């Protein structure tokens, strides 16, 4: 029997990939160690979306190699071309395989034991269910198609069965996740994303359904109707912007303009909490382009922006370009993060005195229906009715409704 630790870096898809390996090791009879404790096996689901993410993945693998007999590095960083993970200790195996193939490879290399266990529940209150992987878009800066492959979808039946299983395991919230959710298709069964949202949302016992992220090109009338007409759907949507300047968007090979982005979000702006991603310091971004990004973020009604300083990625169209200095990237990142913080506080203030239903996902903290953070004292895993009482630096302080 092997004791093991599984950790992930990066996005929710990396989390799902890590959990699938964990489930496979548990099913083969192995035992999870306590987080941070030495064990026989460590699995690091890595990220490479930026240089910093890849460096953190490498450090995590090297650290694990000191306290584990065997370490497996999986995920996007493992599949990235170049020497980012070269020279790791001899007990580290870099698994250059697709997400679908990785759990079987790791479990096979570790080896099963005779006494197998049943399926494991997720470690978190909310369950992430992957419906799609890979991307067939060709954004000039993005390495994901190179490390994840082309877009491919699970069958609707497999997704809906997993949603039911997660609810039966006691997870009140399910998040549908993938690399490019809007590309989900099960043509044989007649499913697209809006239909899947409606049917997943109707799962008996499910309290909340959430989408992890959606490209603006896939925000159409059918999806908006499905989000609005499915009672369990949470009023939150994460829609990457990447830049608020049309010239930069063209250079990035994004397939929309700022006007399109703003127009497509209009039907949701009144009551959905809208969040986004922005890349700062792209090679063609000058000060005027960055100023237009700040203006677009405000006009879109976004409440929070995840800021990513541009990193040239090997194998991409812009791999040889990095024209904006690190100092300028740092300064612009700070300005955008400051705007994001102000927009977030503005939304929190608008909710004072209002009621909300909070899912408590860790001691003293939880999230409202629209993914607003609340400070609340209630048992982890419970949905509690609260009233927004005051603003703190970490979220809204809640009192019993």
PDB file of N, CA and C in Angstrom, residues 35-128:
ATOM      1  N   UNK A  35      -2.206  16.390   4.128  1.00  0.00           N
ATOM      2  CA  UNK A  35      -1.529  17.410   3.311  1.00  0.00           C
ATOM      3  C   UNK A  35      -0.233  17.880   3.958  1.00  0.00           C
ATOM      4  N   UNK A  36       0.831  17.886   3.163  1.00  0.00           N
ATOM      5  CA  UNK A  36       2.114  18.357   3.644  1.00  0.00           C
ATOM      6  C   UNK A  36       2.974  17.315   4.328  1.00  0.00           C
ATOM      7  N   UNK A  37       2.393  16.156   4.627  1.00  0.00           N
ATOM      8  CA  UNK A  37       3.169  15.109   5.285  1.00  0.00           C
ATOM      9  C   UNK A  37       3.929  14.275   4.256  1.00  0.00           C
ATOM     10  N   UNK A  38       5.109  13.763   4.614  1.00  0.00           N
ATOM     11  CA  UNK A  38       5.837  12.873   3.701  1.00  0.00           C
ATOM     12  C   UNK A  38       5.012  11.623   3.398  1.00  0.00           C
ATOM     13  N   UNK A  39       5.186  11.076   2.207  1.00  0.00           N
ATOM     14  CA  UNK A  39       4.465   9.874   1.805  1.00  0.00           C
ATOM     15  C   UNK A  39       5.282   9.145   0.744  1.00  0.00           C
ATOM     16  N   UNK A  40       4.769   8.013   0.306  1.00  0.00           N
ATOM     17  CA  UNK A  40       5.483   7.250  -0.715  1.00  0.00           C
ATOM     18  C   UNK A  40       5.427   7.934  -2.079  1.00  0.00           C
ATOM     19  N   UNK A  41       4.250   8.473  -2.414  1.00  0.00           N
ATOM     20  CA  UNK A  41       4.009   8.999  -3.757  1.00  0.00           C
ATOM     21  C   UNK A  41       3.455  10.416  -3.665  1.00  0.00           C
ATOM     22  N   UNK A  42       3.937  11.301  -4.537  1.00  0.00           N
ATOM     23  CA  UNK A  42       3.368  12.640  -4.708  1.00  0.00           C
ATOM     24  C   UNK A  42       3.020  12.847  -6.177  1.00  0.00           C
ATOM     25  N   UNK A  43       1.885  13.473  -6.420  1.00  0.00           N
ATOM     26  CA  UNK A  43       1.484  13.849  -7.772  1.00  0.00           C
ATOM     27  C   UNK A  43       1.296  15.359  -7.794  1.00  0.00           C
ATOM     28  N   UNK A  44       1.950  16.024  -8.733  1.00  0.00           N
ATOM     29  CA  UNK A  44       1.834  17.474  -8.911  1.00  0.00           C
ATOM     30  C   UNK A  44       1.203  17.728 -10.273  1.00  0.00           C
ATOM     31  N   UNK A  45      -0.044  18.193 -10.294  1.00  0.00           N
ATOM     32  CA  UNK A  45      -0.686  18.581 -11.552  1.00  0.00           C
ATOM     33  C   UNK A  45      -0.243  20.011 -11.854  1.00  0.00           C
ATOM     34  N   UNK A  46       0.601  20.179 -12.865  1.00  0.00           N
ATOM     35  CA  UNK A  46       1.343  21.420 -13.069  1.00  0.00           C
ATOM     36  C   UNK A  46       0.635  22.385 -14.008  1.00  0.00           C
ATOM     37  N   UNK A  47       1.117  23.627 -13.985  1.00  0.00           N
ATOM     38  CA  UNK A  47       0.573  24.703 -14.823  1.00  0.00           C
ATOM     39  C   UNK A  47       1.720  25.367 -15.564  1.00  0.00           C
ATOM     40  N   UNK A  48       1.447  25.898 -16.758  1.00  0.00           N
ATOM     41  CA  UNK A  48       2.495  26.584 -17.520  1.00  0.00           C
ATOM     42  C   UNK A  48       1.958  27.820 -18.229  1.00  0.00           C
ATOM     43  N   UNK A  49       0.839  28.363 -17.747  1.00  0.00           N
ATOM     44  CA  UNK A  49       0.212  29.477 -18.455  1.00  0.00           C
ATOM     45  C   UNK A  49       1.106  30.715 -18.445  1.00  0.00           C
ATOM     46  N   UNK A  50       1.972  30.834 -17.423  1.00  0.00           N
ATOM     47  CA  UNK A  50       2.978  31.898 -17.374  1.00  0.00           C
ATOM     48  C   UNK A  50       4.308  31.299 -16.931  1.00  0.00           C
ATOM     49  N   UNK A  51       5.383  32.075 -17.086  1.00  0.00           N
ATOM     50  CA  UNK A  51       6.685  31.630 -16.584  1.00  0.00           C
ATOM     51  C   UNK A  51       6.636  31.396 -15.083  1.00  0.00           C
ATOM     52  N   UNK A  52       5.922  32.269 -14.378  1.00  0.00           N
ATOM     53  CA  UNK A  52       5.820  32.132 -12.923  1.00  0.00           C
ATOM     54  C   UNK A  52       5.110  30.838 -12.539  1.00  0.00           C
ATOM     55  N   UNK A  53       4.036  30.503 -13.266  1.00  0.00           N
ATOM     56  CA  UNK A  53       3.308  29.270 -12.960  1.00  0.00           C
ATOM     57  C   UNK A  53       4.185  28.040 -13.171  1.00  0.00           C
ATOM     58  N   UNK A  54       4.958  28.045 -14.243  1.00  0.00           N
ATOM     59  CA  UNK A  54       5.847  26.909 -14.506  1.00  0.00           C
ATOM     60  C   UNK A  54       6.939  26.822 -13.440  1.00  0.00           C
ATOM     61  N   UNK A  55       7.466  27.973 -13.038  1.00  0.00           N
ATOM     62  CA  UNK A  55       8.495  27.978 -11.985  1.00  0.00           C
ATOM     63  C   UNK A  55       7.937  27.440 -10.676  1.00  0.00           C
ATOM     64  N   UNK A  56       6.693  27.809 -10.333  1.00  0.00           N
ATOM     65  CA  UNK A  56       6.067  27.295  -9.114  1.00  0.00           C
ATOM     66  C   UNK A  56       5.854  25.782  -9.211  1.00  0.00           C
ATOM     67  N   UNK A  57       5.495  25.295 -10.389  1.00  0.00           N
ATOM     68  CA  UNK A  57       5.309  23.861 -10.587  1.00  0.00           C
ATOM     69  C   UNK A  57       6.630  23.124 -10.377  1.00  0.00           C
ATOM     70  N   UNK A  58       7.690  23.690 -10.919  1.00  0.00           N
ATOM     71  CA  UNK A  58       9.003  23.062 -10.767  1.00  0.00           C
ATOM     72  C   UNK A  58       9.422  23.026  -9.295  1.00  0.00           C
ATOM     73  N   UNK A  59       9.205  24.141  -8.593  1.00  0.00           N
ATOM     74  CA  UNK A  59       9.561  24.187  -7.170  1.00  0.00           C
ATOM     75  C   UNK A  59       8.746  23.176  -6.369  1.00  0.00           C
ATOM     76  N   UNK A  60       7.452  23.041  -6.706  1.00  0.00           N
ATOM     77  CA  UNK A  60       6.612  22.079  -5.997  1.00  0.00           C
ATOM     78  C   UNK A  60       7.119  20.657  -6.210  1.00  0.00           C
ATOM     79  N   UNK A  61       7.544  20.337  -7.431  1.00  0.00           N
ATOM     80  CA  UNK A  61       8.068  18.996  -7.714  1.00  0.00           C
ATOM     81  C   UNK A  61       9.374  18.747  -6.974  1.00  0.00           C
ATOM     82  N   UNK A  62      10.265  19.731  -6.986  1.00  0.00           N
ATOM     83  CA  UNK A  62      11.555  19.570  -6.302  1.00  0.00           C
ATOM     84  C   UNK A  62      11.356  19.424  -4.797  1.00  0.00           C
ATOM     85  N   UNK A  63      10.402  20.196  -4.252  1.00  0.00           N
ATOM     86  CA  UNK A  63      10.121  20.103  -2.822  1.00  0.00           C
ATOM     87  C   UNK A  63       9.553  18.729  -2.463  1.00  0.00           C
ATOM     88  N   UNK A  64       8.631  18.247  -3.293  1.00  0.00           N
ATOM     89  CA  UNK A  64       8.032  16.932  -3.046  1.00  0.00           C
ATOM     90  C   UNK A  64       9.071  15.819  -3.150  1.00  0.00           C
ATOM     91  N   UNK A  65      10.053  15.990  -4.027  1.00  0.00           N
ATOM     92  CA  UNK A  65      11.076  14.954  -4.222  1.00  0.00           C
ATOM     93  C   UNK A  65      11.913  14.731  -2.972  1.00  0.00           C
ATOM     94  N   UNK A  66      11.954  15.734  -2.086  1.00  0.00           N
ATOM     95  CA  UNK A  66      12.747  15.597  -0.865  1.00  0.00           C
ATOM     96  C   UNK A  66      12.028  14.778   0.203  1.00  0.00           C
ATOM     97  N   UNK A  67      10.718  14.637   0.086  1.00  0.00           N
ATOM     98  CA  UNK A  67       9.943  13.970   1.143  1.00  0.00           C
ATOM     99  C   UNK A  67       9.120  12.784   0.640  1.00  0.00           C
ATOM    100  N   UNK A  68       9.249  12.446  -0.636  1.00  0.00           N
ATOM    101  CA  UNK A  68       8.499  11.333  -1.212  1.00  0.00           C
ATOM    102  C   UNK A  68       9.442  10.434  -2.003  1.00  0.00           C
ATOM    103  N   UNK A  69       9.142   9.146  -2.012  1.00  0.00           N
ATOM    104  CA  UNK A  69       9.978   8.213  -2.769  1.00  0.00           C
ATOM    105  C   UNK A  69       9.822   8.407  -4.267  1.00  0.00           C
ATOM    106  N   UNK A  70       8.581   8.690  -4.693  1.00  0.00           N
ATOM    107  CA  UNK A  70       8.304   8.876  -6.120  1.00  0.00           C
ATOM    108  C   UNK A  70       7.428  10.114  -6.311  1.00  0.00           C
ATOM    109  N   UNK A  71       7.747  10.891  -7.333  1.00  0.00           N
ATOM    110  CA  UNK A  71       6.976  12.091  -7.654  1.00  0.00           C
ATOM    111  C   UNK A  71       6.589  12.040  -9.126  1.00  0.00           C
ATOM    112  N   UNK A  72       5.334  12.314  -9.409  1.00  0.00           N
ATOM    113  CA  UNK A  72       4.844  12.372 -10.787  1.00  0.00           C
ATOM    114  C   UNK A  72       4.384  13.800 -11.078  1.00  0.00           C
ATOM    115  N   UNK A  73       4.956  14.420 -12.092  1.00  0.00           N
ATOM    116  CA  UNK A  73       4.525  15.746 -12.531  1.00  0.00           C
ATOM    117  C   UNK A  73       3.650  15.561 -13.759  1.00  0.00           C
ATOM    118  N   UNK A  74       2.421  15.995 -13.679  1.00  0.00           N
ATOM    119  CA  UNK A  74       1.444  15.801 -14.742  1.00  0.00           C
ATOM    120  C   UNK A  74       0.922  17.161 -15.204  1.00  0.00           C
ATOM    121  N   UNK A  75      -0.008  17.146 -16.151  1.00  0.00           N
ATOM    122  CA  UNK A  75      -0.695  18.371 -16.533  1.00  0.00           C
ATOM    123  C   UNK A  75       0.016  19.188 -17.588  1.00  0.00           C
ATOM    124  N   UNK A  76      -0.362  20.468 -17.664  1.00  0.00           N
ATOM    125  CA  UNK A  76       0.093  21.328 -18.755  1.00  0.00           C
ATOM    126  C   UNK A  76       1.602  21.530 -18.745  1.00  0.00           C
ATOM    127  N   UNK A  77       2.183  21.777 -17.566  1.00  0.00           N
ATOM    128  CA  UNK A  77       3.625  21.994 -17.505  1.00  0.00           C
ATOM    129  C   UNK A  77       4.413  20.798 -17.979  1.00  0.00           C
ATOM    130  N   UNK A  78       3.907  19.602 -17.696  1.00  0.00           N
ATOM    131  CA  UNK A  78       4.606  18.384 -18.115  1.00  0.00           C
ATOM    132  C   UNK A  78       4.621  18.231 -19.627  1.00  0.00           C
ATOM    133  N   UNK A  79       3.618  18.782 -20.306  1.00  0.00           N
ATOM    134  CA  UNK A  79       3.506  18.633 -21.752  1.00  0.00           C
ATOM    135  C   UNK A  79       4.075  19.812 -22.531  1.00  0.00           C
ATOM    136  N   UNK A  80       4.643  20.784 -21.819  1.00  0.00           N
ATOM    137  CA  UNK A  80       5.193  21.959 -22.476  1.00  0.00           C
ATOM    138  C   UNK A  80       6.557  21.651 -23.074  1.00  0.00           C
ATOM    139  N   UNK A  81       6.763  22.108 -24.301  1.00  0.00           N
ATOM    140  CA  UNK A  81       8.073  21.945 -24.924  1.00  0.00           C
ATOM    141  C   UNK A  81       9.100  22.809 -24.190  1.00  0.00           C
ATOM    142  N   UNK A  82      10.347  22.413 -24.266  1.00  0.00           N
ATOM    143  CA  UNK A  82      11.405  23.195 -23.641  1.00  0.00           C
ATOM    144  C   UNK A  82      11.940  22.534 -22.391  1.00  0.00           C
ATOM    145  N   UNK A  83      12.802  23.257 -21.689  1.00  0.00           N
ATOM    146  CA  UNK A  83      13.548  22.681 -20.571  1.00  0.00           C
ATOM    147  C   UNK A  83      13.029  23.129 -19.213  1.00  0.00           C
ATOM    148  N   UNK A  84      11.790  23.585 -19.147  1.00  0.00           N
ATOM    149  CA  UNK A  84      11.260  24.117 -17.899  1.00  0.00           C
ATOM    150  C   UNK A  84      11.271  23.133 -16.751  1.00  0.00           C
ATOM    151  N   UNK A  85      11.115  21.845 -17.046  1.00  0.00           N
ATOM    152  CA  UNK A  85      11.103  20.821 -15.997  1.00  0.00           C
ATOM    153  C   UNK A  85      12.309  19.890 -16.103  1.00  0.00           C
ATOM    154  N   UNK A  86      13.307  20.286 -16.874  1.00  0.00           N
ATOM    155  CA  UNK A  86      14.505  19.446 -17.004  1.00  0.00           C
ATOM    156  C   UNK A  86      15.354  19.540 -15.738  1.00  0.00           C
ATOM    157  N   UNK A  87      16.130  18.487 -15.478  1.00  0.00           N
ATOM    158  CA  UNK A  87      17.077  18.511 -14.378  1.00  0.00           C
ATOM    159  C   UNK A  87      16.487  18.311 -13.008  1.00  0.00           C
ATOM    160  N   UNK A  88      15.251  17.833 -12.906  1.00  0.00           N
ATOM    161  CA  UNK A  88      14.661  17.531 -11.608  1.00  0.00           C
ATOM    162  C   UNK A  88      15.294  16.266 -11.035  1.00  0.00           C
ATOM    163  N   UNK A  89      15.177  16.020  -9.732  1.00  0.00           N
ATOM    164  CA  UNK A  89      15.792  14.828  -9.135  1.00  0.00           C
ATOM    165  C   UNK A  89      15.368  13.533  -9.815  1.00  0.00           C
ATOM    166  N   UNK A  90      16.141  12.487  -9.629  1.00  0.00           N
ATOM    167  CA  UNK A  90      15.933  11.213 -10.330  1.00  0.00           C
ATOM    168  C   UNK A  90      14.628  10.532  -9.939  1.00  0.00           C
ATOM    169  N   UNK A  91      14.075  10.855  -8.776  1.00  0.00           N
ATOM    170  CA  UNK A  91      12.821  10.212  -8.364  1.00  0.00           C
ATOM    171  C   UNK A  91      11.591  10.945  -8.871  1.00  0.00           C
ATOM    172  N   UNK A  92      11.790  11.908  -9.780  1.00  0.00           N
ATOM    173  CA  UNK A  92      10.673  12.651 -10.377  1.00  0.00           C
ATOM    174  C   UNK A  92      10.425  12.144 -11.791  1.00  0.00           C
ATOM    175  N   UNK A  93       9.185  11.755 -12.080  1.00  0.00           N
ATOM    176  CA  UNK A  93       8.783  11.345 -13.424  1.00  0.00           C
ATOM    177  C   UNK A  93       7.881  12.417 -14.018  1.00  0.00           C
ATOM    178  N   UNK A  94       8.275  12.974 -15.162  1.00  0.00           N
ATOM    179  CA  UNK A  94       7.452  13.952 -15.869  1.00  0.00           C
ATOM    180  C   UNK A  94       6.559  13.186 -16.839  1.00  0.00           C
ATOM    181  N   UNK A  95       5.259  13.250 -16.617  1.00  0.00           N
ATOM    182  CA  UNK A  95       4.294  12.439 -17.366  1.00  0.00           C
ATOM    183  C   UNK A  95       3.776  13.255 -18.542  1.00  0.00           C
ATOM    184  N   UNK A  96       4.318  12.990 -19.712  1.00  0.00           N
ATOM    185  CA  UNK A  96       3.929  13.735 -20.916  1.00  0.00           C
ATOM    186  C   UNK A  96       2.817  12.982 -21.635  1.00  0.00           C
ATOM    187  N   UNK A  97       1.626  13.060 -21.081  1.00  0.00           N
ATOM    188  CA  UNK A  97       0.462  12.364 -21.633  1.00  0.00           C
ATOM    189  C   UNK A  97      -0.769  13.249 -21.521  1.00  0.00           C
ATOM    190  N   UNK A  98      -1.800  12.890 -22.273  1.00  0.00           N
ATOM    191  CA  UNK A  98      -3.045  13.647 -22.212  1.00  0.00           C
ATOM    192  C   UNK A  98      -3.711  13.460 -20.855  1.00  0.00           C
ATOM    193  N   UNK A  99      -4.627  14.363 -20.535  1.00  0.00           N
ATOM    194  CA  UNK A  99      -5.346  14.270 -19.262  1.00  0.00           C
ATOM    195  C   UNK A  99      -6.110  12.967 -19.158  1.00  0.00           C
ATOM    196  N   UNK A 100      -6.637  12.470 -20.282  1.00  0.00           N
ATOM    197  CA  UNK A 100      -7.397  11.224 -20.265  1.00  0.00           C
ATOM    198  C   UNK A 100      -6.522  10.017 -19.964  1.00  0.00           C
ATOM    199  N   UNK A 101      -5.276  10.053 -20.422  1.00  0.00           N
ATOM    200  CA  UNK A 101      -4.378   8.908 -20.257  1.00  0.00           C
ATOM    201  C   UNK A 101      -3.615   8.911 -18.939  1.00  0.00           C
ATOM    202  N   UNK A 102      -3.485  10.075 -18.317  1.00  0.00           N
ATOM    203  CA  UNK A 102      -2.590  10.220 -17.168  1.00  0.00           C
ATOM    204  C   UNK A 102      -2.987   9.393 -15.947  1.00  0.00           C
ATOM    205  N   UNK A 103      -4.259   9.388 -15.511  1.00  0.00           N
ATOM    206  CA  UNK A 103      -4.587   8.612 -14.302  1.00  0.00           C
ATOM    207  C   UNK A 103      -4.201   7.141 -14.413  1.00  0.00           C
ATOM    208  N   UNK A 104      -4.459   6.523 -15.564  1.00  0.00           N
ATOM    209  CA  UNK A 104      -4.126   5.112 -15.740  1.00  0.00           C
ATOM    210  C   UNK A 104      -2.618   4.903 -15.735  1.00  0.00           C
ATOM    211  N   UNK A 105      -1.875   5.845 -16.346  1.00  0.00           N
ATOM    212  CA  UNK A 105      -0.416   5.702 -16.369  1.00  0.00           C
ATOM    213  C   UNK A 105       0.160   5.780 -14.954  1.00  0.00           C
ATOM    214  N   UNK A 106      -0.246   6.805 -14.190  1.00  0.00           N
ATOM    215  CA  UNK A 106       0.283   6.965 -12.831  1.00  0.00           C
ATOM    216  C   UNK A 106      -0.097   5.771 -11.968  1.00  0.00           C
ATOM    217  N   UNK A 107      -1.392   5.387 -12.017  1.00  0.00           N
ATOM    218  CA  UNK A 107      -1.843   4.255 -11.202  1.00  0.00           C
ATOM    219  C   UNK A 107      -1.121   2.973 -11.599  1.00  0.00           C
ATOM    220  N   UNK A 108      -0.901   2.772 -12.898  1.00  0.00           N
ATOM    221  CA  UNK A 108      -0.204   1.578 -13.354  1.00  0.00           C
ATOM    222  C   UNK A 108       1.233   1.553 -12.906  1.00  0.00           C
ATOM    223  N   UNK A 109       1.882   2.720 -12.891  1.00  0.00           N
ATOM    224  CA  UNK A 109       3.278   2.784 -12.474  1.00  0.00           C
ATOM    225  C   UNK A 109       3.407   2.573 -10.960  1.00  0.00           C
ATOM    226  N   UNK A 110       2.470   3.120 -10.203  1.00  0.00           N
ATOM    227  CA  UNK A 110       2.482   2.903  -8.758  1.00  0.00           C
ATOM    228  C   UNK A 110       2.149   1.449  -8.447  1.00  0.00           C
ATOM    229  N   UNK A 111       1.166   0.891  -9.194  1.00  0.00           N
ATOM    230  CA  UNK A 111       0.770  -0.497  -9.010  1.00  0.00           C
ATOM    231  C   UNK A 111      -0.383  -0.644  -8.037  1.00  0.00           C
ATOM    232  N   UNK A 112      -1.414  -1.427  -8.406  1.00  0.00           N
ATOM    233  CA  UNK A 112      -2.557  -1.628  -7.504  1.00  0.00           C
ATOM    234  C   UNK A 112      -2.201  -2.609  -6.396  1.00  0.00           C
ATOM    235  N   UNK A 113      -3.052  -2.635  -5.362  1.00  0.00           N
ATOM    236  CA  UNK A 113      -2.937  -3.645  -4.318  1.00  0.00           C
ATOM    237  C   UNK A 113      -4.233  -4.425  -4.274  1.00  0.00           C
ATOM    238  N   UNK A 114      -4.252  -5.499  -3.538  1.00  0.00           N
ATOM    239  CA  UNK A 114      -5.392  -6.418  -3.576  1.00  0.00           C
ATOM    240  C   UNK A 114      -6.652  -5.811  -3.005  1.00  0.00           C
ATOM    241  N   UNK A 115      -6.547  -5.031  -1.944  1.00  0.00           N
ATOM    242  CA  UNK A 115      -7.729  -4.508  -1.257  1.00  0.00           C
ATOM    243  C   UNK A 115      -8.099  -3.166  -1.850  1.00  0.00           C
ATOM    244  N   UNK A 116      -9.102  -3.141  -2.714  1.00  0.00           N
ATOM    245  CA  UNK A 116      -9.486  -1.902  -3.365  1.00  0.00           C
ATOM    246  C   UNK A 116     -10.614  -1.239  -2.598  1.00  0.00           C
ATOM    247  N   UNK A 117     -10.767   0.064  -2.824  1.00  0.00           N
ATOM    248  CA  UNK A 117     -11.790   0.832  -2.139  1.00  0.00           C
ATOM    249  C   UNK A 117     -12.811   1.331  -3.141  1.00  0.00           C
ATOM    250  N   UNK A 118     -13.920   1.859  -2.616  1.00  0.00           N
ATOM    251  CA  UNK A 118     -14.947   2.427  -3.480  1.00  0.00           C
ATOM    252  C   UNK A 118     -14.548   3.806  -3.964  1.00  0.00           C
ATOM    253  N   UNK A 119     -15.413   4.394  -4.780  1.00  0.00           N
ATOM    254  CA  UNK A 119     -15.145   5.730  -5.309  1.00  0.00           C
ATOM    255  C   UNK A 119     -15.086   6.743  -4.175  1.00  0.00           C
ATOM    256  N   UNK A 120     -14.156   7.670  -4.277  1.00  0.00           N
ATOM    257  CA  UNK A 120     -13.966   8.668  -3.224  1.00  0.00           C
ATOM    258  C   UNK A 120     -14.753   9.925  -3.539  1.00  0.00           C
ATOM    259  N   UNK A 121     -15.243  10.554  -2.496  1.00  0.00           N
ATOM    260  CA  UNK A 121     -15.886  11.846  -2.690  1.00  0.00           C
ATOM    261  C   UNK A 121     -14.811  12.905  -2.855  1.00  0.00           C
ATOM    262  N   UNK A 122     -15.210  14.056  -3.385  1.00  0.00           N
ATOM    263  CA  UNK A 122     -14.271  15.141  -3.554  1.00  0.00           C
ATOM    264  C   UNK A 122     -13.886  15.723  -2.205  1.00  0.00           C
ATOM    265  N   UNK A 123     -12.705  16.349  -2.160  1.00  0.00           N
ATOM    266  CA  UNK A 123     -12.222  16.905  -0.911  1.00  0.00           C
ATOM    267  C   UNK A 123     -12.851  18.248  -0.591  1.00  0.00           C
ATOM    268  N   UNK A 124     -13.492  18.877  -1.544  1.00  0.00           N
ATOM    269  CA  UNK A 124     -14.046  20.211  -1.350  1.00  0.00           C
ATOM    270  C   UNK A 124     -15.567  20.176  -1.331  1.00  0.00           C
ATOM    271  N   UNK A 125     -16.155  21.256  -0.826  1.00  0.00           N
ATOM    272  CA  UNK A 125     -17.610  21.339  -0.731  1.00  0.00           C
ATOM    273  C   UNK A 125     -18.239  21.368  -2.121  1.00  0.00           C
ATOM    274  N   UNK A 126     -17.680  22.201  -3.000  1.00  0.00           N
ATOM    275  CA  UNK A 126     -18.223  22.248  -4.365  1.00  0.00           C
ATOM    276  C   UNK A 126     -17.466  21.245  -5.223  1.00  0.00           C
ATOM    277  N   UNK A 127     -18.182  20.631  -6.149  1.00  0.00           N
ATOM    278  CA  UNK A 127     -17.598  19.616  -7.022  1.00  0.00           C
ATOM    279  C   UNK A 127     -17.383  20.197  -8.414  1.00  0.00           C
ATOM    280  N   UNK A 128     -16.213  19.953  -8.964  1.00  0.00           N
ATOM    281  CA  UNK A 128     -15.903  20.380 -10.331  1.00  0.00           C
ATOM    282  C   UNK A 128     -16.054  19.188 -11.260  1.00  0.00           C
TER     283      UNK A 128
END
